[in-house]
C-alpha cells in the first residue's frame, strides 16, 4: 500500500507541475501533506516536516548566502570577462552558444557543487539566450546534464556516498569510470550541438548589428569591439537588480514583448558603466572566489559556513557603506526568497516520503521485482534502476538504503561491490533535474523557467545520457 501511495504521490506532483495546475512550492507542500493523511499518519506530519527541514536547513543556508555572494560578484564585474569571452566564441550563433553552455557548465562543475555551477552558468549565458530569443529550457537542460555527468567527481557527492555505503575507496570507483563518463560528457556536447543546430534553424545566425536593432535604434556604434561589448556585457545578469519586476518565462524562447520590457532593467546588470563595478578590486574578488572554491573542494569548512563568510567579506570590502550593502541585499532578495522557499517546501516532500516509509517500500518493491535470472547481471540492473531511483529519492536514500541491498544480491551471483558502485553512478545526469535536488531550483529560478517546462524537456535527454554512460561502461568492461 505504501509503495502504491509513494509512486502515486510522486506522479501526482509531476503531473500537476508539468500541466501548470500548481506552482512547485504549493505542490511540494500540499501534495505530501494530503498523502500523509491518506497513509493515516496525519498526526505525525509536523514531525516529518521538522525532520525534513532540519536535514535541508544547511542546504538552504548555503544557497541563500551563495546567491548573495555570486550576485555581488556579478555586480562588481568579476564575470564580465567570462561573458565577453563566450560571445567571442559564440559570435551570435545559437549553435555555438548552446555548445558553450555545456562546456562552461562542465568546467565550472569541477568545484563539485551544483548550485555554484548553475549560478555561474546562468549568469554568463542568460543574457545571450534572452537577446537572441533562444529557448531558455535548452540552456537549463544542457547545463543540468553537463553538471550531472561531472557530479560523479569524488568530491561531488555520489561517488563518496557509494564508497562509504559499500566500504570502498572512492578512487577505485571513480578512476576506472573516467572513460565511460568521458563518453557521457561527449554525448552531452554532441546533444548540445544538435539542439544548437535546431535553434540555429529556428532563429538563423544573427549578426551583432541585428541584435542591437531593437534596443539601439538610431544610435551609432563606433567600432566592432564596442558593438560586441555592448551586446554582451550590457546584456544582463542573473537575477540581481530588479529581479522582482521580471515576469516569469515559461521556458519558451522568451519572445513576448512583455518579457522583453520586463527584463529591460535586468539587462543593465552587466552594463560596463554600472555604478556597482569595482575594477580596482577585481583581483581581490577573483582571489576570494578562487579561495572559496578551493576551500569547498578541500572541505576546510562546511559549505554553508564558507559562503556565509564569503558573502560577508564580499559585501564589506566591495560596499563598505551600509546603505550600499542594503541595496545589494535588496537587489538579490527575490532570488534568495524564491530558492530558499523552494528548498524548505521540498523539505516537506522529502520529510513525508521518508518519514512515512514510502521511500523504503518503493525501493524494496523495485528490488523484489528483479527476476532471479538477472542475478549475474546485477550491475546492469543497478545501472538501469539508478535512473528512476535517484530521480524519485535523494542520493542519501539511494546510496545508503538501496545500493547495499542491491550489492548484497549481486555478491550472491559473483558481481563485485566495485562494479555495483560504478553502475550506481549512471543515473546522475537525470538525478540533477529531480524535484528533490535543491540545486535545480537555483537553475530554473535564475533562468526564469518553469520547473514543469524544464522537466518535460530534460528528462528524455538526461535519460539518454545515462544510457550512453551505461553502454560505454559495459563496452569498456567497467561495469
Short mmCIF file of C-alpha atoms in Angstrom, two decimals:
data_model
loop_
_atom_site.label_atom_id
_atom_site.label_comp_id
_atom_site.label_asym_id
_atom_site.label_seq_id
_atom_site.Cartn_x
_atom_site.Cartn_y
_atom_site.Cartn_z
CA UNK A 1 0.00 0.00 0.00
CA UNK A 2 2.76 2.44 0.90
CA UNK A 3 4.51 1.56 -2.35
CA UNK A 4 1.44 2.47 -4.40
CA UNK A 5 0.85 5.67 -2.45
CA UNK A 6 4.52 6.65 -2.80
CA UNK A 7 4.50 6.32 -6.58
CA UNK A 8 1.07 7.99 -6.72
CA UNK A 9 2.34 10.96 -4.70
CA UNK A 10 5.34 11.47 -6.97
CA UNK A 11 3.25 11.02 -10.12
CA UNK A 12 0.63 13.50 -8.86
CA UNK A 13 3.31 16.06 -8.11
CA UNK A 14 4.98 15.73 -11.51
CA UNK A 15 1.71 15.80 -13.46
CA UNK A 16 0.40 18.88 -11.67
CA UNK A 17 3.55 20.95 -12.11
CA UNK A 18 4.08 19.87 -15.74
CA UNK A 19 0.47 20.77 -16.53
CA UNK A 20 0.99 24.01 -14.58
CA UNK A 21 -2.01 23.37 -12.37
CA UNK A 22 0.02 24.21 -9.25
CA UNK A 23 3.20 26.11 -8.53
CA UNK A 24 6.16 23.95 -7.44
CA UNK A 25 6.15 25.40 -3.91
CA UNK A 26 2.45 24.75 -3.41
CA UNK A 27 2.71 21.25 -4.88
CA UNK A 28 5.73 20.36 -2.76
CA UNK A 29 3.81 21.28 0.39
CA UNK A 30 0.18 20.36 -0.21
CA UNK A 31 0.50 17.06 -2.08
CA UNK A 32 2.70 15.28 0.51
CA UNK A 33 0.53 16.69 3.32
CA UNK A 34 -2.54 15.22 1.66
CA UNK A 35 -0.90 11.85 1.08
CA UNK A 36 0.36 11.81 4.66
CA UNK A 37 -3.28 11.94 5.73
CA UNK A 38 -4.16 9.15 3.25
CA UNK A 39 -1.48 6.96 4.80
CA UNK A 40 -3.09 7.52 8.17
CA UNK A 41 -0.17 9.38 9.69
CA UNK A 42 -1.53 12.90 9.56
CA UNK A 43 -0.86 13.34 13.28
CA UNK A 44 2.87 12.92 12.61
CA UNK A 45 3.01 15.39 9.72
CA UNK A 46 4.63 18.02 11.93
CA UNK A 47 7.42 15.66 12.96
CA UNK A 48 8.06 14.63 9.36
CA UNK A 49 8.23 18.24 8.19
CA UNK A 50 10.55 19.28 11.02
CA UNK A 51 12.83 16.34 10.22
CA UNK A 52 12.87 17.33 6.56
CA UNK A 53 13.52 20.99 7.32
CA UNK A 54 16.30 20.06 9.74
CA UNK A 55 18.03 17.94 7.10
CA UNK A 56 17.77 20.62 4.40
CA UNK A 57 18.39 23.72 6.54
CA UNK A 58 22.18 23.72 5.88
CA UNK A 59 21.48 23.47 2.14
CA UNK A 60 19.03 26.37 2.29
CA UNK A 61 21.54 28.46 4.24
CA UNK A 62 24.25 27.64 1.72
CA UNK A 63 22.02 28.64 -1.21
CA UNK A 64 20.93 31.89 0.44
CA UNK A 65 24.47 33.12 1.02
CA UNK A 66 25.81 31.64 -2.23
CA UNK A 67 23.23 33.64 -4.19
CA UNK A 68 24.22 36.79 -2.33
CA UNK A 69 27.93 36.07 -2.86
CA UNK A 70 27.74 35.37 -6.59
CA UNK A 71 25.22 38.16 -7.04
CA UNK A 72 27.72 40.60 -5.56
CA UNK A 73 30.49 39.14 -7.74
CA UNK A 74 28.29 39.72 -10.80
CA UNK A 75 27.51 43.27 -9.66
CA UNK A 76 31.18 44.19 -9.20
CA UNK A 77 32.18 42.78 -12.61
CA UNK A 78 34.03 39.56 -11.79
CA UNK A 79 32.34 37.58 -14.57
CA UNK A 80 32.31 40.29 -17.24
CA UNK A 81 35.47 38.92 -18.95
CA UNK A 82 33.92 35.43 -18.97
CA UNK A 83 30.80 36.75 -20.67
CA UNK A 84 32.86 38.65 -23.23
CA UNK A 85 34.89 35.53 -23.95
CA UNK A 86 31.76 33.47 -24.51
CA UNK A 87 30.43 35.90 -27.10
CA UNK A 88 33.76 35.92 -28.90
CA UNK A 89 33.41 32.15 -29.19
CA UNK A 90 29.67 32.17 -29.92
CA UNK A 91 29.63 35.03 -32.44
CA UNK A 92 25.84 35.33 -32.05
CA UNK A 93 25.47 31.78 -33.40
CA UNK A 94 22.81 29.83 -31.45
CA UNK A 95 24.63 26.55 -32.04
CA UNK A 96 27.87 27.86 -30.55
CA UNK A 97 26.01 29.38 -27.63
CA UNK A 98 24.38 26.05 -26.69
CA UNK A 99 27.70 24.21 -27.00
CA UNK A 100 29.34 26.96 -24.97
CA UNK A 101 26.71 26.45 -22.27
CA UNK A 102 27.61 22.76 -21.99
CA UNK A 103 31.34 23.47 -21.92
CA UNK A 104 31.01 26.23 -19.32
CA UNK A 105 28.77 24.11 -17.07
CA UNK A 106 31.17 21.17 -17.30
CA UNK A 107 34.20 23.31 -16.42
CA UNK A 108 32.56 25.09 -13.50
CA UNK A 109 31.25 21.74 -12.24
CA UNK A 110 34.81 20.87 -11.26
CA UNK A 111 34.10 22.60 -7.95
CA UNK A 112 31.71 19.74 -7.12
CA UNK A 113 28.72 21.93 -6.21
CA UNK A 114 25.68 22.05 -8.49
CA UNK A 115 24.28 25.30 -7.12
CA UNK A 116 27.53 27.16 -7.78
CA UNK A 117 27.71 25.73 -11.28
CA UNK A 118 24.19 26.83 -12.14
CA UNK A 119 24.63 30.32 -10.71
CA UNK A 120 27.76 30.97 -12.74
CA UNK A 121 26.45 29.33 -15.92
CA UNK A 122 23.12 31.14 -15.90
CA UNK A 123 24.82 34.43 -15.02
CA UNK A 124 27.02 34.14 -18.10
CA UNK A 125 24.58 32.61 -20.59
CA UNK A 126 21.16 34.05 -19.75
CA UNK A 127 21.81 37.41 -21.48
CA UNK A 128 22.78 35.69 -24.73
CA UNK A 129 19.75 33.40 -24.77
CA UNK A 130 17.43 36.29 -23.98
CA UNK A 131 18.90 38.68 -26.53
CA UNK A 132 18.86 36.07 -29.31
CA UNK A 133 15.38 34.88 -28.25
CA UNK A 134 16.66 31.33 -27.77
CA UNK A 135 14.79 28.69 -25.77
CA UNK A 136 15.70 29.02 -22.11
CA UNK A 137 14.86 25.37 -21.40
CA UNK A 138 17.67 24.41 -23.77
CA UNK A 139 20.04 26.33 -21.51
CA UNK A 140 18.74 24.77 -18.30
CA UNK A 141 18.61 21.28 -19.81
CA UNK A 142 22.13 21.33 -21.21
CA UNK A 143 23.56 22.83 -18.01
CA UNK A 144 21.81 20.23 -15.84
CA UNK A 145 23.05 17.30 -17.94
CA UNK A 146 26.64 18.52 -18.09
CA UNK A 147 26.63 19.07 -14.34
CA UNK A 148 25.05 15.65 -13.80
CA UNK A 149 27.93 13.89 -15.54
CA UNK A 150 30.52 15.95 -13.66
CA UNK A 151 28.67 15.41 -10.38
CA UNK A 152 30.27 11.97 -10.23
CA UNK A 153 33.62 13.52 -9.25
CA UNK A 154 34.85 12.03 -5.94
CA UNK A 155 34.22 15.33 -4.15
CA UNK A 156 30.85 15.81 -5.84
CA UNK A 157 28.88 13.54 -3.53
CA UNK A 158 27.55 10.36 -5.20
CA UNK A 159 30.93 8.63 -5.51
CA UNK A 160 31.75 9.37 -1.87
CA UNK A 161 28.36 8.04 -0.80
CA UNK A 162 28.79 4.85 -2.81
CA UNK A 163 32.26 4.34 -1.36
CA UNK A 164 31.02 4.89 2.17
CA UNK A 165 27.98 2.64 1.77
CA UNK A 166 29.98 -0.28 0.36
CA UNK A 167 33.20 0.40 2.31
CA UNK A 168 35.29 1.00 -0.80
CA UNK A 169 37.90 3.54 -1.86
CA UNK A 170 36.40 6.41 -3.87
CA UNK A 171 39.30 6.44 -6.32
CA UNK A 172 38.79 2.74 -7.06
CA UNK A 173 35.23 3.55 -8.05
CA UNK A 174 35.80 6.77 -9.97
CA UNK A 175 39.08 6.34 -11.87
CA UNK A 176 38.01 3.27 -13.91
CA UNK A 177 34.73 5.07 -14.70
CA UNK A 178 36.50 8.01 -16.35
CA UNK A 179 36.31 6.60 -19.93
CA UNK A 180 32.57 5.92 -19.64
CA UNK A 181 31.94 9.31 -18.06
CA UNK A 182 34.02 10.96 -20.79
CA UNK A 183 31.79 9.29 -23.39
CA UNK A 184 28.75 10.57 -21.49
CA UNK A 185 30.14 14.11 -21.43
CA UNK A 186 30.91 13.84 -25.13
CA UNK A 187 27.32 12.77 -25.61
CA UNK A 188 26.16 15.93 -23.83
CA UNK A 189 28.36 18.05 -26.12
CA UNK A 190 27.00 16.29 -29.22
CA UNK A 191 23.45 16.73 -27.96
CA UNK A 192 24.11 20.40 -27.30
CA UNK A 193 25.41 20.67 -30.88
CA UNK A 194 22.21 19.08 -32.22
CA UNK A 195 19.99 21.27 -30.05
CA UNK A 196 22.03 24.29 -31.07
CA UNK A 197 21.61 23.42 -34.75
CA UNK A 198 17.87 23.22 -34.13
CA UNK A 199 17.91 26.66 -32.53
CA UNK A 200 20.02 27.99 -35.39
CA UNK A 201 17.49 26.63 -37.90
CA UNK A 202 14.66 28.28 -35.97
CA UNK A 203 16.38 31.64 -35.48
CA UNK A 204 19.16 31.82 -38.03
CA UNK A 205 22.67 33.14 -37.41
CA UNK A 206 22.27 36.74 -36.37
CA UNK A 207 24.86 39.46 -36.61
CA UNK A 208 25.59 41.74 -33.72
CA UNK A 209 24.05 44.61 -35.71
CA UNK A 210 20.77 42.72 -35.94
CA UNK A 211 20.74 42.04 -32.20
CA UNK A 212 21.22 45.70 -31.44
CA UNK A 213 18.45 46.98 -33.73
CA UNK A 214 15.63 46.83 -31.21
CA UNK A 215 17.43 48.41 -28.30
CA UNK A 216 19.74 50.84 -30.09
CA UNK A 217 17.64 52.06 -33.00
CA UNK A 218 19.13 55.21 -34.39
CA UNK A 219 22.23 55.01 -32.18
CA UNK A 220 25.58 54.61 -33.91
CA UNK A 221 28.11 52.13 -32.65
CA UNK A 222 31.62 53.33 -33.36
CA UNK A 223 33.55 50.09 -33.60
CA UNK A 224 33.00 46.34 -33.85
CA UNK A 225 34.64 45.86 -30.44
CA UNK A 226 32.31 48.36 -28.84
CA UNK A 227 29.41 46.55 -30.51
CA UNK A 228 30.48 43.25 -29.05
CA UNK A 229 30.85 44.59 -25.55
CA UNK A 230 27.52 46.40 -25.65
CA UNK A 231 25.61 43.28 -26.67
CA UNK A 232 27.41 41.02 -24.29
CA UNK A 233 28.35 42.97 -21.22
CA UNK A 234 25.28 45.14 -21.32
CA UNK A 235 23.03 42.18 -21.85
CA UNK A 236 22.09 41.16 -18.38
CA UNK A 237 22.67 39.39 -15.14
CA UNK A 238 21.40 36.53 -13.12
CA UNK A 239 18.63 37.90 -11.10
CA UNK A 240 20.17 40.84 -9.34
CA UNK A 241 18.91 44.33 -9.70
CA UNK A 242 15.24 44.45 -10.48
CA UNK A 243 14.59 40.76 -10.49
CA UNK A 244 11.23 41.21 -8.80
CA UNK A 245 9.99 43.15 -11.81
CA UNK A 246 10.86 40.40 -14.23
CA UNK A 247 7.96 38.23 -15.41
CA UNK A 248 8.42 34.52 -15.20
CA UNK A 249 9.21 32.88 -18.51
CA UNK A 250 7.53 29.63 -19.32
CA UNK A 251 10.63 28.01 -20.65
CA UNK A 252 9.99 29.01 -24.22
CA UNK A 253 12.03 31.32 -26.34
CA UNK A 254 11.17 34.45 -24.40
CA UNK A 255 9.84 36.35 -27.44
CA UNK A 256 6.90 38.15 -25.83
CA UNK A 257 7.08 41.93 -25.78
CA UNK A 258 6.14 41.91 -22.12
CA UNK A 259 9.08 39.65 -21.31
CA UNK A 260 11.45 41.97 -23.12
CA UNK A 261 10.04 45.03 -21.37
CA UNK A 262 10.11 43.33 -18.00
CA UNK A 263 13.72 42.31 -18.47
CA UNK A 264 14.86 45.76 -19.59
CA UNK A 265 16.28 46.75 -16.23
CA UNK A 266 17.64 43.26 -15.61
CA UNK A 267 19.74 43.53 -18.75
CA UNK A 268 21.55 46.52 -17.30
CA UNK A 269 23.16 44.44 -14.54
CA UNK A 270 26.31 43.86 -16.58
CA UNK A 271 26.39 47.33 -18.09
CA UNK A 272 30.07 48.31 -18.40
CA UNK A 273 29.22 51.70 -16.89
CA UNK A 274 27.15 50.49 -13.95
CA UNK A 275 27.77 52.08 -10.57
CA UNK A 276 28.39 48.75 -8.81
CA UNK A 277 31.55 47.95 -10.79
CA UNK A 278 34.73 47.66 -8.71
CA UNK A 279 37.59 47.34 -11.26
CA UNK A 280 40.25 48.18 -8.66
CA UNK A 281 39.09 45.21 -6.58
CA UNK A 282 38.90 42.75 -9.47
CA UNK A 283 41.88 40.66 -8.40
CA UNK A 284 40.78 40.68 -4.79
CA UNK A 285 37.39 39.32 -5.81
CA UNK A 286 38.97 36.76 -8.13
CA UNK A 287 41.30 35.56 -5.37
CA UNK A 288 38.43 35.47 -2.86
CA UNK A 289 36.34 33.33 -5.24
CA UNK A 290 39.25 31.02 -6.03
CA UNK A 291 39.96 30.61 -2.31
CA UNK A 292 36.30 29.91 -1.63
CA UNK A 293 36.08 27.22 -4.32
CA UNK A 294 39.35 25.67 -3.14
CA UNK A 295 38.08 25.57 0.43
CA UNK A 296 34.92 23.84 -0.81
CA UNK A 297 36.87 21.16 -2.65
CA UNK A 298 39.32 20.65 0.22
CA UNK A 299 36.46 20.69 2.76
CA UNK A 300 38.23 23.11 5.08
CA UNK A 301 34.87 24.23 6.48
CA UNK A 302 31.22 23.28 5.87
CA UNK A 303 29.99 24.84 2.62
CA UNK A 304 27.26 26.96 4.30
CA UNK A 305 29.87 28.47 6.60
CA UNK A 306 32.19 29.20 3.69
CA UNK A 307 29.52 31.06 1.73
CA UNK A 308 28.34 32.90 4.83
CA UNK A 309 31.88 34.19 5.45
CA UNK A 310 32.45 34.82 1.74
CA UNK A 311 29.24 36.83 1.36
CA UNK A 312 30.06 38.92 4.41
CA UNK A 313 33.59 39.64 3.14
CA UNK A 314 32.40 40.44 -0.39
CA UNK A 315 29.80 42.90 0.85
CA UNK A 316 32.10 44.56 3.37
CA UNK A 317 35.08 45.06 1.05
CA UNK A 318 33.20 45.97 -2.13
CA UNK A 319 30.48 48.05 -0.49
CA UNK A 320 31.86 49.48 2.77
CA UNK A 321 28.89 51.83 3.25
CA UNK A 322 25.87 50.25 4.95
CA UNK A 323 23.26 51.81 2.57
CA UNK A 324 25.11 50.25 -0.38
CA UNK A 325 25.17 46.87 1.36
CA UNK A 326 21.45 47.07 2.00
CA UNK A 327 20.86 47.94 -1.63
CA UNK A 328 22.82 44.90 -2.82
CA UNK A 329 20.96 42.60 -0.42
CA UNK A 330 17.64 44.02 -1.58
CA UNK A 331 18.65 43.55 -5.21
CA UNK A 332 19.16 39.82 -4.70
CA UNK A 333 16.34 39.26 -2.21
CA UNK A 334 13.97 37.99 -4.92
CA UNK A 335 16.27 35.11 -5.89
CA UNK A 336 17.11 34.32 -2.27
CA UNK A 337 13.45 34.11 -1.28
CA UNK A 338 12.42 32.03 -4.29
CA UNK A 339 15.19 29.47 -3.96
CA UNK A 340 15.21 29.13 -0.17
CA UNK A 341 11.42 28.92 -0.17
CA UNK A 342 11.56 26.12 -2.71
CA UNK A 343 14.12 24.22 -0.65
CA UNK A 344 12.05 24.39 2.51
CA UNK A 345 8.97 23.35 0.55
CA UNK A 346 10.94 20.37 -0.78
CA UNK A 347 11.71 19.51 2.85
CA UNK A 348 8.01 18.77 3.34
CA UNK A 349 8.04 16.42 0.36
CA UNK A 350 11.17 14.55 1.41
CA UNK A 351 10.14 14.50 5.06
CA UNK A 352 6.82 12.81 4.30
CA UNK A 353 8.33 10.47 1.72
CA UNK A 354 10.93 9.23 4.19
CA UNK A 355 9.02 9.56 7.44
CA UNK A 356 6.02 7.52 6.32
CA UNK A 357 8.29 4.78 4.98
CA UNK A 358 7.09 5.22 1.41
CA UNK A 359 10.59 5.51 0.01
CA UNK A 360 11.73 2.30 1.73
CA UNK A 361 8.74 0.34 0.45
CA UNK A 362 9.25 1.69 -3.07
CA UNK A 363 12.92 0.70 -3.04
CA UNK A 364 12.23 -2.78 -1.68
CA UNK A 365 9.49 -3.34 -4.24
CA UNK A 366 11.80 -2.42 -7.12
CA UNK A 367 14.48 -4.76 -5.77
CA UNK A 368 12.00 -7.60 -5.23
CA UNK A 369 10.66 -7.48 -8.79
CA UNK A 370 14.11 -8.23 -10.23
CA UNK A 371 13.94 -11.77 -11.71
CA UNK A 372 16.33 -14.34 -10.24
CA UNK A 373 17.77 -14.92 -13.69
CA UNK A 374 19.12 -11.36 -13.70
CA UNK A 375 21.37 -12.09 -10.71
CA UNK A 376 24.60 -12.36 -12.73
CA UNK A 377 23.71 -9.07 -14.42
CA UNK A 378 23.05 -7.09 -11.25
CA UNK A 379 25.48 -4.35 -12.26
CA UNK A 380 23.42 -3.72 -15.40
CA UNK A 381 20.22 -3.85 -13.35
CA UNK A 382 21.67 -1.40 -10.82
CA UNK A 383 22.66 0.99 -13.60
CA UNK A 384 19.14 0.93 -15.04
CA UNK A 385 17.48 1.24 -11.62
CA UNK A 386 19.68 4.20 -10.75
CA UNK A 387 17.72 6.31 -13.25
CA UNK A 388 14.29 6.19 -11.59
CA UNK A 389 15.54 5.62 -8.06
CA UNK A 390 17.91 8.59 -7.92
CA UNK A 391 15.21 10.71 -9.57
CA UNK A 392 12.48 9.74 -7.10
CA UNK A 393 14.62 9.80 -3.97
CA UNK A 394 17.62 11.60 -2.55
CA UNK A 395 21.16 10.41 -3.13
CA UNK A 396 21.40 9.54 0.56
CA UNK A 397 18.32 7.36 0.34
CA UNK A 398 19.56 5.55 -2.74
CA UNK A 399 23.20 5.04 -1.80
CA UNK A 400 22.70 4.22 1.87
CA UNK A 401 19.33 2.49 1.63
CA UNK A 402 19.08 0.75 -1.74
CA UNK A 403 22.62 0.22 -3.01
CA UNK A 404 23.72 -2.05 -0.12
CA UNK A 405 20.70 -4.31 -0.77
CA UNK A 406 21.46 -4.45 -4.48
CA UNK A 407 25.15 -5.09 -3.78
CA UNK A 408 24.30 -7.96 -1.47
CA UNK A 409 22.11 -9.53 -4.13
CA UNK A 410 24.87 -9.06 -6.70
CA UNK A 411 27.52 -10.58 -4.43
CA UNK A 412 25.46 -13.79 -4.25
CA UNK A 413 25.93 -14.10 -8.03
CA UNK A 414 29.60 -13.11 -8.17
CA UNK A 415 29.16 -9.43 -9.01
CA UNK A 416 31.78 -7.38 -7.14
CA UNK A 417 30.86 -4.35 -4.99
CA UNK A 418 33.10 -2.19 -7.20
CA UNK A 419 31.02 -3.00 -10.28
CA UNK A 420 27.84 -2.25 -8.36
CA UNK A 421 29.22 1.06 -7.08
CA UNK A 422 30.28 2.17 -10.55
CA UNK A 423 26.90 1.20 -12.02
CA UNK A 424 25.13 3.22 -9.34
CA UNK A 425 26.66 6.44 -10.71
CA UNK A 426 24.93 6.07 -14.07
CA UNK A 427 21.73 7.90 -13.11
CA UNK A 428 23.34 11.19 -12.03
CA UNK A 429 22.61 13.19 -15.22
CA UNK A 430 18.90 12.57 -14.60
CA UNK A 431 19.19 12.96 -10.84
CA UNK A 432 20.32 16.58 -11.18
CA UNK A 433 16.87 17.52 -12.50
CA UNK A 434 15.00 15.70 -9.74
CA UNK A 435 12.48 17.80 -7.78
CA UNK A 436 14.31 16.59 -4.65
CA UNK A 437 17.57 18.32 -5.66
CA UNK A 438 17.74 21.87 -4.28
CA UNK A 439 20.24 23.00 -6.92
CA UNK A 440 17.72 22.54 -9.74
CA UNK A 441 15.58 25.28 -8.20
CA UNK A 442 18.57 27.62 -8.42
CA UNK A 443 18.86 26.73 -12.10
CA UNK A 444 15.22 27.23 -13.09
CA UNK A 445 14.74 30.17 -10.72
CA UNK A 446 17.64 32.23 -12.04
CA UNK A 447 16.79 31.30 -15.65
CA UNK A 448 13.13 32.27 -15.11
CA UNK A 449 11.98 28.89 -16.41
CA UNK A 450 9.02 26.95 -15.06
CA UNK A 451 10.12 23.72 -13.38
CA UNK A 452 7.48 21.78 -15.32
CA UNK A 453 8.83 23.05 -18.65
CA UNK A 454 12.35 22.12 -17.64
CA UNK A 455 11.23 18.64 -16.60
CA UNK A 456 9.33 18.00 -19.83
CA UNK A 457 12.35 18.98 -21.87
CA UNK A 458 15.23 17.45 -19.96
CA UNK A 459 14.01 14.02 -18.79
CA UNK A 460 14.26 12.27 -22.15
CA UNK A 461 17.67 13.72 -22.98
CA UNK A 462 19.07 13.13 -19.50
CA UNK A 463 17.86 9.51 -19.58
CA UNK A 464 19.57 9.08 -22.95
CA UNK A 465 22.81 10.46 -21.49
CA UNK A 466 22.56 7.98 -18.61
CA UNK A 467 22.10 5.08 -21.02
CA UNK A 468 25.11 6.24 -23.06
CA UNK A 469 27.27 6.14 -19.92
CA UNK A 470 25.89 2.71 -19.02
CA UNK A 471 26.52 1.38 -22.53
CA UNK A 472 30.06 2.77 -22.56
CA UNK A 473 30.75 1.24 -19.15
CA UNK A 474 29.62 -2.19 -20.35
CA UNK A 475 31.54 -1.84 -23.64
CA UNK A 476 34.76 -0.94 -21.81
CA UNK A 477 34.26 -3.74 -19.27
CA UNK A 478 33.99 -1.26 -16.39
CA UNK A 479 30.51 -2.30 -15.28
#
